C-alpha cells in the first residue's frame, strides 16, 4: 500500500488547488477545534500521535496549542517518511513504547481492509490514555456529503454504525469527532451530550 501514496497522490489530493480534497488552512482549523475541545475537557496532552499524518499539516497548530507535547507522525507512505521523517508503519500493527494523550486518526481507515481496520481500531484503544480525534468517510457521507470531484474513490466505505460500535467499546464520544478513553475522568454537562433527547 505504501507505494500507492507517492508524490503524485499528494500532488493531486493535497497540493493542486483544483483537485485537492483539503487545504493547510482547513487542517489548521480542524487542529484548533480538536485542541480547544481537549483543553475544555481539561485533558493533559504530553504525547501526540498523528496516525496517517500525511504531509503533517496538523503538526504546527497542534504543537502551538500544546507546546510541551511531543509529536509522532505515523505514515505508511515511504515517500513521505523519507521526505518528512515520519515513522513508517501501519496503525494496524504499530507497537510503540508508551501510550498517547491525544491521537489523531483522520481519513485513514477507508484505505484499510476490514480485517486491518478492525485491528487498527483495537490498536487505537491500546495506544490511547486520553483523547482520540477520529474521522473516516462513511457510506452515508459518500452518499450525502462527499465532493466526489475531489475525493479519492478508491476506498473502502463502511456504515457509520460499524465505526461507532467499535469506538464505543473503549471510548466515549465528547463531540465533533473527539472521543475520550473509558476510565479517563472528564466532565460533560447533560445538554452537551450527543444524542441526549427526552421523549
Tab-separated table of C-alpha atoms in Angstrom, residues 16 32 49 68 89 103 113 122 133 148 165 175 182:
chain	number	residue	atom	x	y	z
A	16	UNK	CA	-3.266	21.093	-6.626
A	32	UNK	CA	-7.666	24.252	16.544
A	49	UNK	CA	0.238	10.516	17.764
A	68	UNK	CA	5.169	20.965	25.858
A	89	UNK	CA	4.271	1.805	9.932
A	103	UNK	CA	-4.337	10.516	18.972
A	113	UNK	CA	-9.286	-3.836	4.557
A	122	UNK	CA	-8.443	-2.122	18.560
A	133	UNK	CA	-9.922	12.548	17.274
A	148	UNK	CA	-16.791	13.287	-5.466
A	165	UNK	CA	-19.869	0.129	17.609
A	175	UNK	CA	-18.406	15.818	20.366
A	182	UNK	CA	-13.200	4.993	29.010
